[in-house]
Coordinates of C-alpha atoms in Angstrom, one line a residue:
Chain A
X1297 CA 0.0 0.0 0.0
X1298 CA 1.2 3.5 -0.7
X1299 CA -0.1 6.7 0.8
X1300 CA -0.7 9.9 -1.2
X1301 CA -2.0 13.1 0.2
X1302 CA -3.9 11.4 3.0
X1303 CA -5.8 9.1 0.8
X1304 CA -5.1 5.4 1.0
X1305 CA -4.5 3.9 -2.4
X1306 CA -4.3 0.3 -2.8
X1307 CA -1.8 -1.2 -5.2
X1308 CA -2.8 -3.6 -7.9
X1309 CA -2.4 -6.7 -5.8
X1310 CA -5.2 -5.5 -3.6
X1311 CA -7.8 -7.3 -1.5
X1312 CA -10.0 -8.1 -4.4
X1313 CA -7.5 -10.7 -5.7
X1314 CA -7.8 -14.2 -4.3
X1315 CA -4.2 -14.2 -3.3
X1316 CA -5.1 -11.6 -0.6
X1317 CA -8.1 -13.3 0.7
X1318 CA -7.7 -14.7 4.2
X1319 CA -7.2 -18.5 4.3
X1320 CA -10.2 -18.8 6.5
X1321 CA -13.0 -16.4 7.2
X1322 CA -15.9 -17.3 9.5
X1323 CA -18.9 -15.1 10.1
X1324 CA -21.5 -15.7 12.8
X1325 CA -20.8 -19.4 13.0
X1326 CA -23.2 -21.2 15.3
X1327 CA -23.5 -24.9 16.0
X1328 CA -26.3 -26.3 18.0
X1329 CA -26.3 -30.0 19.0
X1330 CA -29.6 -31.0 20.6
X1331 CA -30.2 -28.4 23.3
X1332 CA -26.6 -27.6 23.7
X1333 CA -25.0 -24.7 21.9
X1334 CA -21.5 -25.8 20.9
X1335 CA -20.5 -22.7 19.1
X1336 CA -22.1 -19.3 19.6
X1337 CA -21.7 -16.6 16.9
X1338 CA -18.0 -17.2 16.2
X1339 CA -16.4 -14.9 13.7
X1340 CA -12.7 -14.9 12.9
X1341 CA -10.2 -14.8 10.1
X1342 CA -7.0 -16.7 9.5
X1343 CA -4.5 -14.7 7.4
X1344 CA -2.5 -16.6 4.9
X1345 CA 0.9 -18.1 5.5
X1346 CA 0.9 -17.9 9.3
X1347 CA 0.4 -20.2 12.3
X1348 CA -2.8 -19.5 14.1
X1349 CA -3.3 -21.1 17.5
X1350 CA -6.8 -22.0 18.6
X1351 CA -6.5 -22.1 22.4
X1352 CA -9.1 -22.9 25.1
X1353 CA -9.9 -25.5 27.7
X1354 CA -11.0 -29.0 26.8
X1355 CA -14.6 -29.2 25.6
X1356 CA -14.9 -25.5 24.7
X1357 CA -15.7 -26.3 21.1
X1358 CA -12.3 -26.2 19.4
X1359 CA -12.8 -29.5 17.6
X1360 CA -16.3 -28.4 16.4
X1361 CA -14.8 -25.1 15.1
X1362 CA -12.0 -27.0 13.2
X1363 CA -14.6 -29.5 11.8
X1364 CA -16.6 -26.5 10.5
X1365 CA -13.5 -25.2 8.8
X1366 CA -12.8 -28.5 7.1
X1367 CA -16.5 -28.8 6.2
X1368 CA -17.5 -32.0 8.0
X1369 CA -19.6 -30.3 10.7
X1370 CA -23.2 -29.4 10.1
X1371 CA -23.6 -25.8 11.1
X1372 CA -26.8 -24.2 12.4
X1373 CA -26.0 -20.7 11.2
X1374 CA -23.2 -18.6 9.8
X1375 CA -20.7 -19.1 7.0
X1376 CA -17.1 -20.3 6.7
X1377 CA -15.1 -19.3 3.7
X1378 CA -11.9 -21.2 3.1
X1379 CA -9.4 -20.1 0.4
X1380 CA -12.2 -18.3 -1.3
X1381 CA -14.7 -21.2 -1.3
X1382 CA -17.4 -22.3 1.1
X1383 CA -15.9 -24.8 3.6
X1384 CA -16.1 -28.4 2.3
X1385 CA -16.4 -27.4 -1.3
X1386 CA -15.1 -30.0 -3.8
X1387 CA -12.3 -27.6 -4.9
X1388 CA -10.9 -27.7 -1.4
X1389 CA -10.6 -31.4 -1.1
X1390 CA -7.0 -31.5 -2.2
X1391 CA -6.0 -28.1 -0.8
X1392 CA -7.0 -28.5 2.8
X1393 CA -5.3 -31.0 5.1
X1394 CA -7.0 -32.1 8.3
X1395 CA -5.3 -33.9 11.2
X1396 CA -7.9 -35.2 13.6
X1397 CA -7.3 -35.4 17.4
X1398 CA -7.1 -39.2 17.4
X1399 CA -4.6 -40.1 14.6
X1400 CA -6.8 -41.4 11.8
X1401 CA -4.6 -43.9 10.0
X1402 CA -4.9 -47.6 9.6
X1403 CA -3.1 -49.2 12.6
X1404 CA -2.9 -52.6 10.8
X1405 CA -1.0 -51.3 7.8
X1406 CA 2.6 -50.2 7.6
X1407 CA 3.5 -46.5 7.4
X1408 CA 4.2 -46.8 3.6
X1409 CA 1.0 -48.7 2.9
X1410 CA -1.0 -46.0 4.7
X1411 CA 0.7 -43.2 2.8
X1412 CA 0.4 -45.0 -0.5
X1413 CA -3.3 -45.5 0.0
X1414 CA -4.1 -42.0 1.1
X1415 CA -2.0 -40.6 -1.8
X1416 CA -4.2 -42.7 -4.1
X1417 CA -7.3 -41.4 -2.3
X1418 CA -6.0 -37.9 -3.1
X1419 CA -6.0 -38.8 -6.8
X1420 CA -2.3 -39.3 -7.2
X1421 CA -0.9 -42.0 -9.4
X1422 CA 2.4 -43.6 -10.5
X1423 CA 5.6 -41.7 -9.9
X1424 CA 3.7 -38.6 -8.5
X1425 CA 2.4 -40.8 -5.8
X1426 CA 5.7 -42.4 -4.9
X1427 CA 7.3 -38.9 -5.0
X1428 CA 4.8 -37.5 -2.5
X1429 CA 5.2 -40.5 -0.2
X1430 CA 9.0 -40.3 -0.1
X1431 CA 8.7 -36.5 0.4
X1432 CA 6.4 -36.7 3.4
X1433 CA 8.3 -39.5 5.0
X1434 CA 11.4 -37.3 5.0
X1435 CA 9.4 -34.2 6.1
X1436 CA 8.1 -35.8 9.3
X1437 CA 11.3 -37.9 9.8
X1438 CA 9.7 -41.4 9.6
X1439 CA 12.2 -43.0 7.2
X1440 CA 13.5 -45.5 9.8
X1441 CA 9.9 -46.7 10.6
X1442 CA 8.6 -46.7 7.1
X1443 CA 8.1 -50.5 6.9
X1444 CA 6.7 -50.9 10.5
X1445 CA 3.1 -51.5 11.3
X1446 CA 1.5 -48.3 12.6
X1447 CA 0.1 -50.2 15.6
X1448 CA 3.7 -50.9 16.7
X1449 CA 4.8 -47.2 16.7
X1450 CA 5.0 -45.0 19.7
X1451 CA 2.4 -42.2 20.3
X1452 CA 4.5 -39.5 18.8
X1453 CA 5.4 -41.6 15.7
X1454 CA 1.7 -42.5 15.3
X1455 CA 0.6 -38.9 15.2
X1456 CA 3.4 -38.1 12.8
X1457 CA 2.0 -40.7 10.4
X1458 CA -1.3 -38.9 10.6
X1459 CA 0.4 -35.6 10.0
X1460 CA 2.3 -37.1 7.0
X1461 CA -1.0 -38.1 5.4
X1462 CA -2.2 -34.5 5.7
X1463 CA 1.0 -33.3 4.0
X1464 CA 0.8 -35.6 1.0
X1465 CA -0.8 -33.1 -1.3
X1466 CA 1.1 -30.0 -0.1
X1467 CA -2.1 -28.4 1.3
X1468 CA -2.5 -24.6 1.3
X1469 CA -4.3 -24.9 4.7
X1470 CA -3.4 -27.4 7.3
X1471 CA -6.0 -27.8 10.1
X1472 CA -4.7 -29.7 13.1
X1473 CA -6.6 -30.8 16.2
X1474 CA -4.3 -30.9 19.2
X1475 CA -1.5 -32.5 17.3
X1476 CA 0.9 -32.3 20.2
X1477 CA -1.3 -33.5 23.0
X1478 CA 0.2 -36.2 25.1
X1479 CA 3.6 -36.0 23.5
X1480 CA 6.9 -35.6 25.3
X1481 CA 8.6 -32.1 25.1
X1482 CA 11.2 -33.3 22.7
X1483 CA 8.7 -34.6 20.2
X1484 CA 6.6 -31.5 20.6
X1485 CA 9.5 -29.3 19.9
X1486 CA 10.3 -31.3 16.7
X1487 CA 6.7 -31.1 15.5
X1488 CA 6.7 -27.3 16.0
X1489 CA 9.9 -27.1 14.0
X1490 CA 8.0 -28.9 11.2
X1491 CA 5.0 -26.5 11.5
X1492 CA 7.3 -23.5 11.4
X1493 CA 9.1 -24.8 8.3
X1494 CA 5.7 -25.4 6.6
X1495 CA 4.5 -21.8 7.5
X1496 CA 7.8 -20.5 6.0
X1497 CA 7.0 -22.3 2.8
X1498 CA 3.7 -20.6 2.6
X1499 CA 1.3 -23.1 4.2
X1500 CA -1.3 -21.6 6.5
X1501 CA -1.7 -23.6 9.8
X1502 CA -4.6 -23.6 12.1
X1503 CA -3.7 -25.5 15.2
X1504 CA -5.7 -26.1 18.3
X1505 CA -4.3 -26.8 21.7
X1506 CA -5.3 -26.6 25.3
X1507 CA -1.7 -26.0 26.4
X1508 CA -1.4 -22.3 26.7
X1509 CA 2.4 -22.2 26.5
X1510 CA 2.2 -23.3 22.9
X1511 CA 0.8 -19.9 22.2
X1512 CA 4.3 -18.5 22.1
X1513 CA 5.0 -20.4 18.9
X1514 CA 1.9 -19.0 17.0
X1515 CA 1.8 -15.8 14.9
X1516 CA -1.8 -15.2 15.9
X1517 CA -4.1 -16.5 18.6
X1518 CA -7.8 -17.3 18.9
X1519 CA -8.9 -17.7 22.4
X1520 CA -12.1 -19.7 23.1
X1521 CA -14.2 -20.5 26.1
X1522 CA -17.5 -22.5 26.2
X1523 CA -18.4 -22.0 22.6
X1524 CA -17.5 -18.3 22.4
X1525 CA -14.5 -16.6 20.9
X1526 CA -12.9 -14.4 23.6
X1527 CA -10.2 -12.8 21.5
X1528 CA -8.5 -13.0 18.1
X1529 CA -5.3 -11.1 18.0
X1530 CA -1.5 -11.6 17.7
X1531 CA 0.3 -12.4 20.9
X1532 CA 1.8 -9.0 21.5
X1533 CA -1.5 -7.2 21.0
X1534 CA -3.2 -9.6 23.3
X1535 CA -0.6 -9.1 26.1
X1536 CA -0.6 -5.4 25.6
X1537 CA -4.4 -5.2 25.6
X1538 CA -4.9 -7.2 28.8
X1539 CA -1.7 -5.9 30.5
X1540 CA -0.6 -9.5 31.3
X1541 CA 2.8 -11.2 31.1
X1542 CA 1.8 -14.4 29.5
X1543 CA -1.0 -15.9 27.5
X1544 CA -2.4 -18.0 30.3
X1545 CA -2.8 -15.0 32.5
X1546 CA -4.3 -13.1 29.6
X1547 CA -6.8 -15.9 29.0
X1548 CA -7.9 -15.9 32.6
X1549 CA -8.2 -12.1 32.5
X1550 CA -10.4 -12.3 29.4
X1551 CA -12.6 -15.1 30.9
X1552 CA -13.1 -12.9 34.0
X1553 CA -13.9 -9.8 31.8
X1554 CA -16.3 -11.8 29.6
X1555 CA -18.3 -13.1 32.6
X1556 CA -18.3 -9.7 34.1
X1557 CA -19.6 -8.2 30.9
X1558 CA -22.3 -10.9 30.7
X1559 CA -23.2 -10.3 34.3
X1560 CA -23.5 -6.5 33.7
X1561 CA -25.5 -7.1 30.6
X1562 CA -27.8 -9.5 32.4
X1563 CA -28.4 -7.0 35.2
X1564 CA -29.0 -4.2 32.7
X1565 CA -31.4 -6.4 30.8
X1566 CA -33.3 -7.3 34.0
X1567 CA -33.5 -3.7 35.1
X1568 CA -34.5 -2.2 31.8
X1569 CA -35.8 -5.4 30.0
X1570 CA -33.7 -4.3 27.1
X1571 CA -31.6 -6.6 24.9
X1572 CA -28.2 -7.2 26.3
X1573 CA -25.7 -5.3 24.2
X1574 CA -22.3 -6.8 24.3
X1575 CA -19.5 -4.6 23.0
X1576 CA -18.7 -5.9 19.6
X1577 CA -15.8 -5.5 17.2
X1578 CA -13.1 -2.9 17.8
X1579 CA -13.3 -0.9 14.7
X1580 CA -9.8 -0.4 13.4
X1581 CA -10.5 1.8 10.4
X1582 CA -8.5 0.8 7.4
X1583 CA -6.9 -2.4 8.7
X1584 CA -7.5 -5.3 6.4
X1585 CA -10.1 -7.8 7.5
X1586 CA -7.5 -10.5 8.2
X1587 CA -5.4 -8.4 10.6
X1588 CA -8.3 -7.0 12.5
X1589 CA -8.1 -7.6 16.2
X1590 CA -11.1 -8.8 18.1
X1591 CA -12.0 -8.9 21.7
X1592 CA -15.3 -10.1 22.9
X1593 CA -15.3 -7.8 25.9
X1594 CA -13.5 -4.5 26.3
X1595 CA -10.9 -5.4 28.8
X1596 CA -8.4 -2.6 28.6
X1597 CA -7.2 -1.6 32.0
Chain B
X458 CA -9.9 -37.9 -24.5
X459 CA -13.0 -40.0 -24.3
X460 CA -11.5 -42.3 -21.7
X461 CA -10.9 -39.4 -19.3
X462 CA -14.4 -38.0 -19.9
X463 CA -15.9 -41.4 -19.1
X464 CA -13.9 -41.6 -15.9
X465 CA -15.1 -38.2 -14.8
X466 CA -18.7 -39.0 -15.5
X467 CA -18.7 -42.3 -13.5
X468 CA -20.1 -41.9 -10.0
X469 CA -16.9 -43.5 -8.6
X470 CA -13.2 -43.3 -9.4
X471 CA -11.8 -46.6 -10.7
X472 CA -8.3 -45.7 -9.3
X473 CA -9.5 -44.9 -5.8
X474 CA -11.9 -47.9 -5.8
X475 CA -9.1 -50.2 -6.8
X476 CA -6.7 -48.7 -4.2
X477 CA -9.4 -49.1 -1.5
X478 CA -9.9 -52.8 -2.5
X479 CA -6.1 -53.4 -2.3
X480 CA -5.9 -51.7 1.0
X481 CA -8.7 -53.7 2.5
X482 CA -7.1 -56.9 1.3
X483 CA -3.8 -55.8 2.8
X484 CA -5.5 -55.3 6.1
X485 CA -7.2 -58.6 6.1
X486 CA -4.1 -60.5 5.0
X487 CA -2.3 -59.0 8.0
X488 CA -4.8 -60.8 10.2
X489 CA -3.9 -64.3 9.4
X490 CA -6.3 -65.8 11.9
X491 CA -9.3 -64.0 10.5
X492 CA -8.4 -65.0 6.9
X493 CA -8.0 -68.6 7.9
X494 CA -11.3 -68.6 9.8
X495 CA -13.1 -66.8 6.9
X496 CA -12.0 -69.5 4.4
X497 CA -12.2 -72.5 6.6
X498 CA -15.5 -72.0 8.4
X499 CA -17.8 -72.8 5.5
X500 CA -15.7 -75.9 4.7
X501 CA -15.8 -77.0 8.4
X502 CA -19.6 -76.6 8.4
X503 CA -20.0 -78.7 5.3
X504 CA -18.0 -81.5 6.9
X505 CA -20.2 -81.2 10.0
X506 CA -23.3 -81.4 7.9
X507 CA -21.9 -84.5 6.1
X508 CA -21.2 -86.2 9.5
X509 CA -24.7 -85.3 10.8
X510 CA -26.4 -86.9 7.9
X511 CA -24.1 -89.8 7.3
X512 CA -27.1 -92.2 7.6
X513 CA -29.4 -90.4 5.3
X514 CA -27.7 -89.5 2.1
X515 CA -30.9 -88.1 0.7
X516 CA -31.1 -85.4 3.4
X517 CA -27.5 -84.4 2.7
X518 CA -28.3 -84.1 -1.0
X519 CA -31.2 -81.8 -0.2
X520 CA -29.7 -79.7 2.5
X521 CA -26.1 -79.6 1.3
X522 CA -26.7 -77.3 -1.7
X523 CA -29.1 -75.1 0.2
X524 CA -26.5 -74.2 2.9
X525 CA -24.4 -72.8 0.0
X526 CA -26.9 -69.9 0.0
X527 CA -26.7 -69.5 3.8
X528 CA -23.3 -69.9 5.3
X529 CA -21.5 -67.3 3.1
X530 CA -24.2 -64.7 4.0
X531 CA -23.5 -65.1 7.7
X532 CA -19.7 -65.3 7.5
X533 CA -19.4 -62.3 5.2
X534 CA -21.9 -60.3 7.1
X535 CA -19.8 -60.5 10.2
X536 CA -16.5 -59.7 8.6
X537 CA -17.9 -56.8 6.5
X538 CA -19.9 -55.2 9.3
X539 CA -17.0 -55.3 11.8
X540 CA -14.4 -54.0 9.4
X541 CA -16.4 -51.2 8.0
X542 CA -17.5 -50.2 11.5
X543 CA -13.9 -50.0 12.5
X544 CA -13.3 -47.7 9.5
X545 CA -16.1 -45.4 10.7
X546 CA -15.2 -45.4 14.4
X547 CA -11.4 -44.7 13.9
X548 CA -12.1 -41.6 11.9
X549 CA -10.5 -42.8 8.8
X550 CA -13.8 -42.8 6.9
X551 CA -14.3 -39.2 7.8
X552 CA -10.7 -38.4 6.7
X553 CA -11.3 -40.1 3.4
X554 CA -14.4 -38.0 2.9
X555 CA -12.5 -34.8 3.3
X556 CA -10.4 -36.0 0.4
X557 CA -11.6 -36.3 -3.2
X558 CA -13.0 -39.7 -2.4
X559 CA -16.6 -40.4 -3.2
X560 CA -18.8 -42.6 -1.1
X561 CA -19.2 -45.2 -3.8
X562 CA -15.4 -45.5 -3.9
X563 CA -15.3 -46.7 -0.4
X564 CA -18.4 -49.0 -0.7
X565 CA -17.3 -50.5 -4.0
X566 CA -13.7 -50.9 -2.8
X567 CA -14.9 -52.9 0.2
X568 CA -17.2 -54.9 -2.1
X569 CA -14.5 -55.8 -4.5
X570 CA -12.1 -56.9 -1.8
X571 CA -14.7 -59.0 0.0
X572 CA -16.0 -60.4 -3.3
X573 CA -12.5 -61.6 -4.0
X574 CA -12.5 -63.4 -0.6
X575 CA -15.9 -64.7 -1.3
X576 CA -14.7 -66.2 -4.5
X577 CA -11.9 -68.0 -2.7
X578 CA -14.3 -69.2 -0.1
X579 CA -16.8 -70.4 -2.7
X580 CA -14.2 -72.3 -4.7
X581 CA -12.8 -74.0 -1.6
X582 CA -16.2 -75.1 -0.2
X583 CA -17.5 -76.3 -3.6
X584 CA -14.4 -78.3 -4.4
X585 CA -14.6 -79.9 -0.9
X586 CA -18.3 -80.7 -1.2
X587 CA -18.4 -82.3 -4.6
X588 CA -15.0 -83.9 -4.1
X589 CA -14.3 -85.6 -0.8
X590 CA -17.8 -85.1 0.7
X591 CA -19.4 -86.6 -2.4
X592 CA -22.2 -84.1 -2.7
X593 CA -24.1 -85.0 -5.9
X594 CA -26.1 -82.3 -7.8
X595 CA -27.9 -82.6 -11.1
X596 CA -26.8 -79.2 -12.4
X597 CA -23.3 -78.2 -13.2
X598 CA -21.0 -77.8 -10.1
X599 CA -20.1 -74.2 -10.9
X600 CA -23.7 -73.2 -10.0
X601 CA -22.9 -73.9 -6.4
X602 CA -20.0 -71.4 -6.6
X603 CA -22.3 -68.8 -8.2
X604 CA -24.8 -69.3 -5.3
X605 CA -22.0 -69.0 -2.7
X606 CA -20.8 -65.9 -4.3
X607 CA -24.2 -64.3 -4.4
X608 CA -24.8 -65.2 -0.8
X609 CA -21.4 -63.7 0.2
X610 CA -22.2 -60.5 -1.7
X611 CA -25.6 -60.3 0.1
X612 CA -23.9 -60.8 3.5
X613 CA -21.3 -58.2 2.6
X614 CA -24.0 -55.6 1.6
X615 CA -26.0 -56.2 4.7
X616 CA -22.9 -55.9 6.8
X617 CA -22.0 -52.6 5.2
X618 CA -25.5 -51.3 5.8
X619 CA -25.6 -52.4 9.4
X620 CA -22.3 -50.8 10.2
X621 CA -24.1 -47.4 9.7
X622 CA -26.6 -48.1 12.5
X623 CA -24.4 -49.9 15.0
X624 CA -22.4 -47.8 17.4
X625 CA -19.8 -50.5 18.1
X626 CA -18.7 -54.0 17.2
X627 CA -20.9 -55.5 19.9
X628 CA -24.0 -54.0 18.4
X629 CA -23.0 -55.0 14.9
X630 CA -22.7 -58.6 16.1
X631 CA -26.1 -58.3 17.8
X632 CA -27.7 -57.3 14.5
X633 CA -26.9 -60.8 13.2
X634 CA -29.6 -62.6 15.2
X635 CA -31.9 -59.7 14.5
X636 CA -31.4 -59.3 10.8
X637 CA -29.9 -62.6 9.4
X638 CA -31.2 -65.4 11.6
X639 CA -34.9 -64.8 10.8
X640 CA -34.0 -65.1 7.1
X641 CA -32.2 -68.3 7.9
X642 CA -35.3 -69.7 9.7
X643 CA -37.9 -69.0 7.1
X644 CA -35.8 -69.5 4.0
X645 CA -37.2 -73.0 3.4
X646 CA -34.4 -75.0 4.9
X647 CA -36.4 -76.3 7.9
X648 CA -39.9 -76.2 6.6
X649 CA -40.8 -76.0 2.9
X650 CA -42.2 -72.5 2.2
X651 CA -45.6 -73.7 0.9
X652 CA -46.3 -75.4 4.2
X653 CA -45.9 -72.2 6.2
X654 CA -48.7 -69.9 7.4
X655 CA -49.7 -67.5 4.6
X656 CA -48.2 -64.4 6.4
X657 CA -45.0 -66.2 7.1
X658 CA -44.5 -67.4 3.6
X659 CA -45.1 -63.8 2.5
X660 CA -42.4 -62.7 4.8
X661 CA -40.1 -65.4 3.4
X662 CA -40.8 -64.1 -0.1
X663 CA -39.6 -60.7 0.9
X664 CA -36.3 -62.0 2.3
X665 CA -33.3 -62.2 -0.1
X666 CA -31.8 -65.3 1.5
X667 CA -34.9 -67.3 0.4
X668 CA -34.0 -66.8 -3.2
X669 CA -30.4 -68.0 -2.6
X670 CA -31.7 -71.2 -1.1
X671 CA -34.3 -71.6 -3.8
X672 CA -31.7 -71.2 -6.5
X673 CA -29.5 -73.8 -4.8
X674 CA -32.5 -76.2 -4.8
X675 CA -33.0 -75.5 -8.5
X676 CA -29.3 -76.3 -9.3
X677 CA -29.5 -79.5 -7.3
X678 CA -32.6 -80.8 -8.9
X679 CA -32.3 -79.8 -12.6
X680 CA -29.7 -80.4 -15.2
X681 CA -28.5 -77.1 -16.7
X682 CA -29.5 -73.6 -15.8
X683 CA -33.2 -73.1 -15.3
X684 CA -35.1 -69.9 -15.8
X685 CA -36.0 -69.8 -12.1
X686 CA -32.3 -70.0 -11.2
X687 CA -31.5 -67.0 -13.4
X688 CA -34.5 -65.0 -12.0
X689 CA -33.4 -65.8 -8.4
X690 CA -29.8 -64.9 -9.1
X691 CA -30.9 -61.6 -10.7
X692 CA -33.2 -60.9 -7.7
X693 CA -30.4 -61.3 -5.3
X694 CA -28.0 -59.2 -7.4
X695 CA -30.7 -56.4 -7.5
X696 CA -31.0 -56.7 -3.7
X697 CA -27.2 -56.4 -3.3
X698 CA -27.1 -53.3 -5.4
X699 CA -30.0 -51.7 -3.5
X700 CA -28.4 -52.4 -0.2
X701 CA -25.0 -51.2 -1.3
X702 CA -26.5 -47.9 -2.6
X703 CA -28.4 -47.5 0.7
X704 CA -25.2 -48.0 2.7
X705 CA -23.3 -45.5 0.5
X706 CA -25.9 -42.9 1.4
X707 CA -25.3 -43.6 5.1
X708 CA -21.7 -42.4 4.7
X709 CA -22.0 -38.7 5.5
X710 CA -19.5 -36.0 5.5

């Protein structure tokens, strides 16, 4: 962007081009299962080429949110746009990789057999298939176990096989549901190195975790609690805004602020029988959609 | 290229279907015990039948061909329902459906793999029956293999369908007495169908296993392929296709 006489001009590679679209944009996403509201009006964006951490306690709706992005979740309301298409569109099938929480590979096949089959399922054939298999085996460092049955692998190796499957088609967006849960610190570190390398190569990563210290490795954070998005911002902004020293503290601060805001709204509604008005988006003028910062409750000290 | 066009217009992808069949066979071959049981059980049951009726050759001649339409249904039903249920519960089915895999690719892949096993099973039990066990049928012996294959396909299709409604392996096995054993009881093996109550014989008419047993009877009592045999075989095939399509629709994204 270039500035001339106070008017913001956009250069030719502007927001209208698909290259500038955010990798994921969700608007008013709502998922109701039975009488339970799993996701409540969740809106967020994931800019391209960065690592976005989806953080929140277990059972807060992280998996449902990720499933909505991949397009395997039935949503009640709202819209999710992925790489310019509606989530789950046929065009996205080879461009989005999804790593489920429990590693979904065949335990009774070897690593190579798994990778070959999933490569075929992605529509690859012949030397392209073999190429992709060899590449991902190297990428996640599984060469020495390639001929072992997946059932005989350790937990870390097991989930790396699942990750390898998601990398077969060099996806533009990689959605991962707690990929590092239950792994020892060494393996976690190695996995994060892989994630960082992928991001450097231009892949967008959306990673959920309930371990707050993994936030330090993300470019941007989405904080969630009981089906609501508490905040969507980069780490620095989050810490600055809440005046906290680490993400865990910031999270607790936001939880407190959100319940305070709810309480105030409820009291106001009871007094005046008016609709509760939660403070919404912080309007940031000309900032592009993808870099906009969002806080559910105004928590500035 | 017309070949490419055709492949795009098909409701399934031959490459992915083939890869799925190979993968299912790889999985089964890893489990040596299951494979052995799958192939040996129908043979073992035939031997048992022969021993049971060693005094009355005529009964063996009547019942022997008929069970060719029954045992494969039960054996294949169990294997198919449990292995597809495993696919659904481990999340691999969901993962496949986030890829450019169509539902028919999975269902047909499984069908191909199990049809291959069914063929092995049918050849083995037919050779055993007409050879060492001395089962005599009027029609050509390959008809027994055809019936065994049809029965296996039927069991496989039912198993695939049931895996959609069962939450776990335990329930899938419980569906056997619920869905398959009634067919077994009224199929005409124990009581000829025209001697049953009207309503019951109508029920029997609606059950696909009945036609497998009837076709087996036709093969045993007539030389050559009769019209009734062909009709029954087509009925069973139609039933298999219907159930397979139904089970494909139960695979949801």
